């Protein structure tokens, strides 16, 4: 039923393991999901991340999760007995789907504590597949580069791969991919190659997935194996074909300043080289412009904002330039570490 850390476990053995009382919190989460997966229900209840709104519980049909696992296996050419590293929490869909892929594809799953430095407890042995968030990748490159490079295919999700991390990935020997997806799409429906000869700015659809746009230029996903209905997103894209697109930003983040629409995510890409801390672009009301662009930086000390403004002039238009720069000691974040822009602006701490 599941090969875990080199040993095959039957359904009864897995259920017995889930009853043990000496497990840590992350192990409990892991075995609780296995118990849920093996029960008689035809669905799994999953919590959304809350990065774009209030977290909620949704039901995903198991048959669709199986189809998603097979689509990933086909895209990455995963074979039975390939070794896969699970270092994400099973509280959310990304961790759950690593377990499902192992069961459905017959992978040899290695489960370790989902810390910010997950390779600390992993021996320097080869894996064919793994999944991490950007912070885990950054720490792994810093502390355990050889172990990271011994994971042949690494998918990176749960956050944006910024230019600094992207540059670091150009020097590694393994294949790294950014993923596009959400809880509602049962993780990724598209993948972007981040390094090597196939490096691209565009996401490539998994098999049997097609893309289109609505009148807002937002992505529409047509994936019958995931949903009978089209999935309409708030992600602004540049559509190259039914199977390729470039992500530009979130429609609900777009700022109309003086009649000109600007995209916060594109501004962030232009200025990220000048800022060492976490930050984001947002807006606030303005009598003349309607809305004005602001920059919010996470830092407990002082920042030379005048210097930043001078640097920004080299890359930003006058409408993109932040009219105010705010420095906050701590941002609001989801349980998975994503910055909550609106909540941070409402109740800064």
mmCIF file of C-alpha atoms in Angstrom, residues 40-316:
data_model
loop_
_atom_site.group_PDB
_atom_site.id
_atom_site.type_symbol
_atom_site.label_atom_id
_atom_site.label_comp_id
_atom_site.label_asym_id
_atom_site.label_seq_id
_atom_site.Cartn_x
_atom_site.Cartn_y
_atom_site.Cartn_z
ATOM 1 C CA UNK A 40 -14.617 4.683 3.434
ATOM 2 C CA UNK A 41 -15.349 8.260 2.388
ATOM 3 C CA UNK A 42 -14.854 9.179 -1.267
ATOM 4 C CA UNK A 43 -13.519 12.617 -0.383
ATOM 5 C CA UNK A 44 -10.880 14.345 1.749
ATOM 6 C CA UNK A 45 -11.447 17.587 3.654
ATOM 7 C CA UNK A 46 -8.627 20.049 3.002
ATOM 8 C CA UNK A 47 -7.872 23.470 4.452
ATOM 9 C CA UNK A 48 -6.998 26.256 2.015
ATOM 10 C CA UNK A 49 -3.942 28.374 2.764
ATOM 11 C CA UNK A 50 -5.758 31.685 3.270
ATOM 12 C CA UNK A 51 -3.215 33.660 1.265
ATOM 13 C CA UNK A 52 -5.946 35.475 -0.695
ATOM 14 C CA UNK A 53 -8.759 35.333 1.850
ATOM 15 C CA UNK A 54 -10.067 33.593 4.919
ATOM 16 C CA UNK A 55 -8.910 29.943 5.168
ATOM 17 C CA UNK A 56 -11.726 27.496 4.555
ATOM 18 C CA UNK A 57 -12.356 23.765 4.472
ATOM 19 C CA UNK A 58 -13.220 22.242 1.104
ATOM 20 C CA UNK A 59 -13.901 18.670 0.025
ATOM 21 C CA UNK A 60 -11.772 17.045 -2.683
ATOM 22 C CA UNK A 61 -12.829 13.776 -4.243
ATOM 23 C CA UNK A 62 -10.260 11.021 -3.830
ATOM 24 C CA UNK A 63 -10.656 9.920 -7.454
ATOM 25 C CA UNK A 64 -9.621 13.409 -8.567
ATOM 26 C CA UNK A 65 -6.626 13.391 -6.207
ATOM 27 C CA UNK A 66 -5.599 10.071 -7.763
ATOM 28 C CA UNK A 67 -5.931 11.588 -11.235
ATOM 29 C CA UNK A 68 -3.788 14.555 -10.132
ATOM 30 C CA UNK A 69 -1.104 12.192 -8.818
ATOM 31 C CA UNK A 70 -1.041 10.320 -12.135
ATOM 32 C CA UNK A 71 -0.760 13.597 -14.069
ATOM 33 C CA UNK A 72 2.269 14.576 -11.990
ATOM 34 C CA UNK A 73 3.787 11.142 -12.476
ATOM 35 C CA UNK A 74 3.383 11.409 -16.257
ATOM 36 C CA UNK A 75 4.811 14.930 -16.439
ATOM 37 C CA UNK A 76 7.909 14.135 -14.387
ATOM 38 C CA UNK A 77 8.275 10.546 -15.639
ATOM 39 C CA UNK A 78 8.114 9.094 -12.132
ATOM 40 C CA UNK A 79 8.366 5.321 -11.896
ATOM 41 C CA UNK A 80 7.582 2.706 -9.220
ATOM 42 C CA UNK A 81 10.261 2.589 -6.485
ATOM 43 C CA UNK A 82 11.554 6.065 -7.321
ATOM 44 C CA UNK A 83 12.517 7.784 -4.073
ATOM 45 C CA UNK A 84 10.496 10.855 -3.116
ATOM 46 C CA UNK A 85 11.197 13.253 -0.249
ATOM 47 C CA UNK A 86 8.299 14.561 1.839
ATOM 48 C CA UNK A 87 9.351 17.573 3.911
ATOM 49 C CA UNK A 88 6.075 19.524 3.796
ATOM 50 C CA UNK A 89 3.375 19.360 6.479
ATOM 51 C CA UNK A 90 0.404 17.124 5.750
ATOM 52 C CA UNK A 91 -1.988 19.731 7.137
ATOM 53 C CA UNK A 92 -2.205 21.222 3.641
ATOM 54 C CA UNK A 93 -2.716 19.913 0.117
ATOM 55 C CA UNK A 94 0.960 19.991 -0.943
ATOM 56 C CA UNK A 95 1.999 17.554 1.769
ATOM 57 C CA UNK A 96 -1.088 15.392 1.363
ATOM 58 C CA UNK A 97 -0.507 15.013 -2.361
ATOM 59 C CA UNK A 98 3.089 13.846 -1.875
ATOM 60 C CA UNK A 99 1.637 10.948 0.146
ATOM 61 C CA UNK A 100 -1.024 10.255 -2.481
ATOM 62 C CA UNK A 101 1.589 10.249 -5.262
ATOM 63 C CA UNK A 102 3.649 7.725 -3.324
ATOM 64 C CA UNK A 103 0.649 5.434 -2.898
ATOM 65 C CA UNK A 104 -0.690 5.798 -6.439
ATOM 66 C CA UNK A 105 2.651 5.699 -8.282
ATOM 67 C CA UNK A 106 4.383 3.201 -6.010
ATOM 68 C CA UNK A 107 7.086 5.634 -4.908
ATOM 69 C CA UNK A 108 9.446 5.010 -2.006
ATOM 70 C CA UNK A 109 8.521 7.882 0.306
ATOM 71 C CA UNK A 110 10.946 9.373 2.833
ATOM 72 C CA UNK A 111 9.138 11.506 5.396
ATOM 73 C CA UNK A 112 11.083 14.011 7.523
ATOM 74 C CA UNK A 113 10.088 16.846 9.845
ATOM 75 C CA UNK A 114 8.868 19.823 7.750
ATOM 76 C CA UNK A 115 11.276 22.437 9.119
ATOM 77 C CA UNK A 116 12.835 25.438 7.415
ATOM 78 C CA UNK A 117 16.012 23.384 6.981
ATOM 79 C CA UNK A 118 14.604 19.949 6.101
ATOM 80 C CA UNK A 119 17.753 18.323 4.704
ATOM 81 C CA UNK A 120 19.428 18.549 8.116
ATOM 82 C CA UNK A 121 18.068 15.108 8.953
ATOM 83 C CA UNK A 122 18.425 13.579 5.473
ATOM 84 C CA UNK A 123 21.386 11.426 4.563
ATOM 85 C CA UNK A 124 23.314 12.358 1.438
ATOM 86 C CA UNK A 125 21.539 9.855 -0.780
ATOM 87 C CA UNK A 126 19.778 10.242 -4.077
ATOM 88 C CA UNK A 127 16.101 11.070 -4.577
ATOM 89 C CA UNK A 128 14.239 11.227 -7.847
ATOM 90 C CA UNK A 129 11.595 13.681 -6.678
ATOM 91 C CA UNK A 130 10.995 16.257 -3.957
ATOM 92 C CA UNK A 131 8.886 19.308 -3.090
ATOM 93 C CA UNK A 132 9.804 22.385 -1.052
ATOM 94 C CA UNK A 133 8.761 25.972 -0.406
ATOM 95 C CA UNK A 134 11.247 28.729 -1.403
ATOM 96 C CA UNK A 135 12.536 29.208 2.166
ATOM 97 C CA UNK A 136 13.411 25.512 2.430
ATOM 98 C CA UNK A 137 15.230 25.663 -0.906
ATOM 99 C CA UNK A 138 17.195 28.740 0.170
ATOM 100 C CA UNK A 139 18.296 27.136 3.456
ATOM 101 C CA UNK A 140 19.105 23.845 1.747
ATOM 102 C CA UNK A 141 21.370 25.571 -0.775
ATOM 103 C CA UNK A 142 23.127 27.384 2.049
ATOM 104 C CA UNK A 143 23.566 24.473 4.435
ATOM 105 C CA UNK A 144 23.277 21.224 2.467
ATOM 106 C CA UNK A 145 23.914 21.980 -1.186
ATOM 107 C CA UNK A 146 25.153 18.472 -2.058
ATOM 108 C CA UNK A 147 22.072 16.882 -0.523
ATOM 109 C CA UNK A 148 19.836 19.287 -2.420
ATOM 110 C CA UNK A 149 21.540 18.519 -5.718
ATOM 111 C CA UNK A 150 21.011 14.812 -5.094
ATOM 112 C CA UNK A 151 17.266 15.349 -5.513
ATOM 113 C CA UNK A 152 16.955 14.952 -9.283
ATOM 114 C CA UNK A 153 13.672 16.817 -9.774
ATOM 115 C CA UNK A 154 12.625 19.454 -7.256
ATOM 116 C CA UNK A 155 9.282 21.252 -7.462
ATOM 117 C CA UNK A 156 9.028 24.576 -5.634
ATOM 118 C CA UNK A 157 5.655 26.006 -4.616
ATOM 119 C CA UNK A 158 3.824 27.898 -1.909
ATOM 120 C CA UNK A 159 5.488 31.207 -2.738
ATOM 121 C CA UNK A 160 7.242 33.235 -5.415
ATOM 122 C CA UNK A 161 10.787 32.275 -6.414
ATOM 123 C CA UNK A 162 12.430 35.714 -6.365
ATOM 124 C CA UNK A 163 15.339 36.773 -8.583
ATOM 125 C CA UNK A 164 17.938 36.129 -5.875
ATOM 126 C CA UNK A 165 16.879 32.501 -5.398
ATOM 127 C CA UNK A 166 16.411 32.060 -9.141
ATOM 128 C CA UNK A 167 20.021 33.136 -9.712
ATOM 129 C CA UNK A 168 21.252 30.626 -7.128
ATOM 130 C CA UNK A 169 19.362 27.832 -8.862
ATOM 131 C CA UNK A 170 21.284 28.458 -12.093
ATOM 132 C CA UNK A 171 24.398 26.918 -10.520
ATOM 133 C CA UNK A 172 22.878 23.664 -9.230
ATOM 134 C CA UNK A 173 23.070 20.364 -11.076
ATOM 135 C CA UNK A 174 19.533 19.083 -10.488
ATOM 136 C CA UNK A 175 16.330 20.153 -12.237
ATOM 137 C CA UNK A 176 14.173 22.721 -10.443
ATOM 138 C CA UNK A 177 10.623 23.709 -11.297
ATOM 139 C CA UNK A 178 8.138 26.320 -10.091
ATOM 140 C CA UNK A 179 4.565 25.091 -9.841
ATOM 141 C CA UNK A 180 1.281 26.866 -10.447
ATOM 142 C CA UNK A 181 -1.775 25.648 -8.608
ATOM 143 C CA UNK A 182 -3.933 25.941 -5.531
ATOM 144 C CA UNK A 183 -5.875 23.757 -3.156
ATOM 145 C CA UNK A 184 -8.892 23.831 -5.476
ATOM 146 C CA UNK A 185 -6.768 22.443 -8.352
ATOM 147 C CA UNK A 186 -5.289 19.738 -6.085
ATOM 148 C CA UNK A 187 -1.808 21.320 -6.278
ATOM 149 C CA UNK A 188 -0.188 22.110 -9.604
ATOM 150 C CA UNK A 189 -1.801 22.172 -13.018
ATOM 151 C CA UNK A 190 1.225 23.824 -14.636
ATOM 152 C CA UNK A 191 4.992 23.747 -14.198
ATOM 153 C CA UNK A 192 7.768 26.210 -15.113
ATOM 154 C CA UNK A 193 11.377 25.115 -15.593
ATOM 155 C CA UNK A 194 13.670 27.329 -13.507
ATOM 156 C CA UNK A 195 17.140 26.231 -14.604
ATOM 157 C CA UNK A 196 19.054 24.367 -17.277
ATOM 158 C CA UNK A 197 18.586 24.441 -21.032
ATOM 159 C CA UNK A 198 14.780 24.301 -20.765
ATOM 160 C CA UNK A 199 14.541 27.350 -18.462
ATOM 161 C CA UNK A 200 11.461 29.429 -19.253
ATOM 162 C CA UNK A 201 9.307 32.301 -18.038
ATOM 163 C CA UNK A 202 6.190 30.391 -19.081
ATOM 164 C CA UNK A 203 4.257 27.696 -17.275
ATOM 165 C CA UNK A 204 3.565 24.480 -19.181
ATOM 166 C CA UNK A 205 0.249 22.701 -18.648
ATOM 167 C CA UNK A 206 0.077 19.161 -17.364
ATOM 168 C CA UNK A 207 -1.556 16.636 -19.643
ATOM 169 C CA UNK A 208 -5.297 17.156 -20.259
ATOM 170 C CA UNK A 209 -5.193 20.730 -18.928
ATOM 171 C CA UNK A 210 -6.026 23.734 -21.122
ATOM 172 C CA UNK A 211 -5.849 27.459 -20.415
ATOM 173 C CA UNK A 212 -7.759 30.519 -21.611
ATOM 174 C CA UNK A 213 -8.470 34.065 -20.376
ATOM 175 C CA UNK A 214 -11.508 36.072 -19.355
ATOM 176 C CA UNK A 215 -12.126 39.755 -20.125
ATOM 177 C CA UNK A 216 -9.945 40.740 -17.150
ATOM 178 C CA UNK A 217 -6.981 38.849 -18.687
ATOM 179 C CA UNK A 218 -7.273 36.372 -15.825
ATOM 180 C CA UNK A 219 -6.503 32.684 -16.183
ATOM 181 C CA UNK A 220 -9.251 30.142 -16.790
ATOM 182 C CA UNK A 221 -8.358 26.498 -16.155
ATOM 183 C CA UNK A 222 -10.073 23.683 -18.000
ATOM 184 C CA UNK A 223 -9.070 20.385 -16.364
ATOM 185 C CA UNK A 224 -11.861 17.774 -16.584
ATOM 186 C CA UNK A 225 -10.007 15.319 -14.353
ATOM 187 C CA UNK A 226 -10.078 17.914 -11.546
ATOM 188 C CA UNK A 227 -13.411 19.649 -12.048
ATOM 189 C CA UNK A 228 -16.465 19.341 -14.262
ATOM 190 C CA UNK A 229 -16.551 23.134 -14.455
ATOM 191 C CA UNK A 230 -13.917 25.587 -15.585
ATOM 192 C CA UNK A 231 -11.899 27.129 -12.753
ATOM 193 C CA UNK A 232 -11.808 30.927 -13.045
ATOM 194 C CA UNK A 233 -8.909 32.521 -11.187
ATOM 195 C CA UNK A 234 -7.893 36.060 -10.238
ATOM 196 C CA UNK A 235 -4.411 35.590 -11.708
ATOM 197 C CA UNK A 236 -3.534 37.979 -14.527
ATOM 198 C CA UNK A 237 -1.561 36.173 -17.210
ATOM 199 C CA UNK A 238 -0.008 36.550 -20.639
ATOM 200 C CA UNK A 239 -1.446 33.652 -22.628
ATOM 201 C CA UNK A 240 0.882 32.137 -25.238
ATOM 202 C CA UNK A 241 -1.212 29.098 -26.153
ATOM 203 C CA UNK A 242 -3.768 26.714 -24.653
ATOM 204 C CA UNK A 243 -0.921 25.058 -22.777
ATOM 205 C CA UNK A 244 1.443 27.950 -21.943
ATOM 206 C CA UNK A 245 1.129 31.174 -19.981
ATOM 207 C CA UNK A 246 3.215 33.686 -18.065
ATOM 208 C CA UNK A 247 1.983 34.765 -14.633
ATOM 209 C CA UNK A 248 1.878 38.550 -14.155
ATOM 210 C CA UNK A 249 0.070 39.134 -10.867
ATOM 211 C CA UNK A 250 -3.229 39.121 -8.986
ATOM 212 C CA UNK A 251 -6.244 40.994 -10.336
ATOM 213 C CA UNK A 252 -7.371 41.878 -6.809
ATOM 214 C CA UNK A 253 -4.009 43.571 -6.192
ATOM 215 C CA UNK A 254 -4.104 45.864 -9.261
ATOM 216 C CA UNK A 255 -3.835 49.561 -8.375
ATOM 217 C CA UNK A 256 -5.651 52.297 -10.341
ATOM 218 C CA UNK A 257 -3.553 55.397 -9.702
ATOM 219 C CA UNK A 258 -4.478 58.550 -11.570
ATOM 220 C CA UNK A 259 -6.345 56.474 -14.162
ATOM 221 C CA UNK A 260 -3.313 54.259 -14.824
ATOM 222 C CA UNK A 261 -3.455 50.612 -13.775
ATOM 223 C CA UNK A 262 -0.245 49.231 -12.286
ATOM 224 C CA UNK A 263 0.520 45.702 -11.172
ATOM 225 C CA UNK A 264 2.119 45.421 -7.698
ATOM 226 C CA UNK A 265 3.842 42.112 -8.473
ATOM 227 C CA UNK A 266 5.570 43.599 -11.516
ATOM 228 C CA UNK A 267 6.759 46.582 -9.462
ATOM 229 C CA UNK A 268 8.065 44.172 -6.829
ATOM 230 C CA UNK A 269 10.110 42.314 -9.433
ATOM 231 C CA UNK A 270 11.694 45.572 -10.581
ATOM 232 C CA UNK A 271 12.772 46.746 -7.119
ATOM 233 C CA UNK A 272 13.544 43.502 -5.285
ATOM 234 C CA UNK A 273 17.288 43.858 -5.966
ATOM 235 C CA UNK A 274 17.346 47.026 -3.831
ATOM 236 C CA UNK A 275 15.610 45.585 -0.739
ATOM 237 C CA UNK A 276 17.066 42.884 1.504
ATOM 238 C CA UNK A 277 13.968 42.438 3.693
ATOM 239 C CA UNK A 278 10.536 41.006 2.941
ATOM 240 C CA UNK A 279 8.295 43.650 1.393
ATOM 241 C CA UNK A 280 5.228 44.204 -0.748
ATOM 242 C CA UNK A 281 3.609 46.898 -2.864
ATOM 243 C CA UNK A 282 0.089 48.033 -1.977
ATOM 244 C CA UNK A 283 -2.046 51.180 -2.168
ATOM 245 C CA UNK A 284 -3.914 53.671 -0.044
ATOM 246 C CA UNK A 285 -6.479 56.360 -0.789
ATOM 247 C CA UNK A 286 -5.292 59.646 -2.256
ATOM 248 C CA UNK A 287 -7.326 62.799 -2.968
ATOM 249 C CA UNK A 288 -5.658 63.540 -6.307
ATOM 250 C CA UNK A 289 -4.834 60.083 -7.639
ATOM 251 C CA UNK A 290 -7.699 58.113 -6.172
ATOM 252 C CA UNK A 291 -5.164 55.523 -5.024
ATOM 253 C CA UNK A 292 -1.446 55.906 -4.564
ATOM 254 C CA UNK A 293 1.256 53.262 -4.607
ATOM 255 C CA UNK A 294 2.919 52.483 -1.274
ATOM 256 C CA UNK A 295 5.773 50.209 -0.265
ATOM 257 C CA UNK A 296 5.650 48.229 2.988
ATOM 258 C CA UNK A 297 8.895 46.725 4.335
ATOM 259 C CA UNK A 298 9.355 44.268 7.201
ATOM 260 C CA UNK A 299 12.227 45.511 9.341
ATOM 261 C CA UNK A 300 12.694 46.236 13.049
ATOM 262 C CA UNK A 301 15.299 48.920 12.492
ATOM 263 C CA UNK A 302 15.656 52.036 10.359
ATOM 264 C CA UNK A 303 15.836 52.094 6.564
ATOM 265 C CA UNK A 304 17.266 54.826 4.319
ATOM 266 C CA UNK A 305 14.075 55.478 2.384
ATOM 267 C CA UNK A 306 15.567 58.442 0.495
ATOM 268 C CA UNK A 307 18.246 56.162 -0.941
ATOM 269 C CA UNK A 308 15.631 53.619 -1.935
ATOM 270 C CA UNK A 309 13.601 56.238 -3.768
ATOM 271 C CA UNK A 310 16.677 57.313 -5.729
ATOM 272 C CA UNK A 311 17.370 53.708 -6.686
ATOM 273 C CA UNK A 312 13.761 53.109 -7.681
ATOM 274 C CA UNK A 313 13.889 55.989 -10.180
ATOM 275 C CA UNK A 314 16.256 53.921 -12.328
ATOM 276 C CA UNK A 315 13.680 51.159 -12.876
ATOM 277 C CA UNK A 316 10.185 52.552 -12.200
#
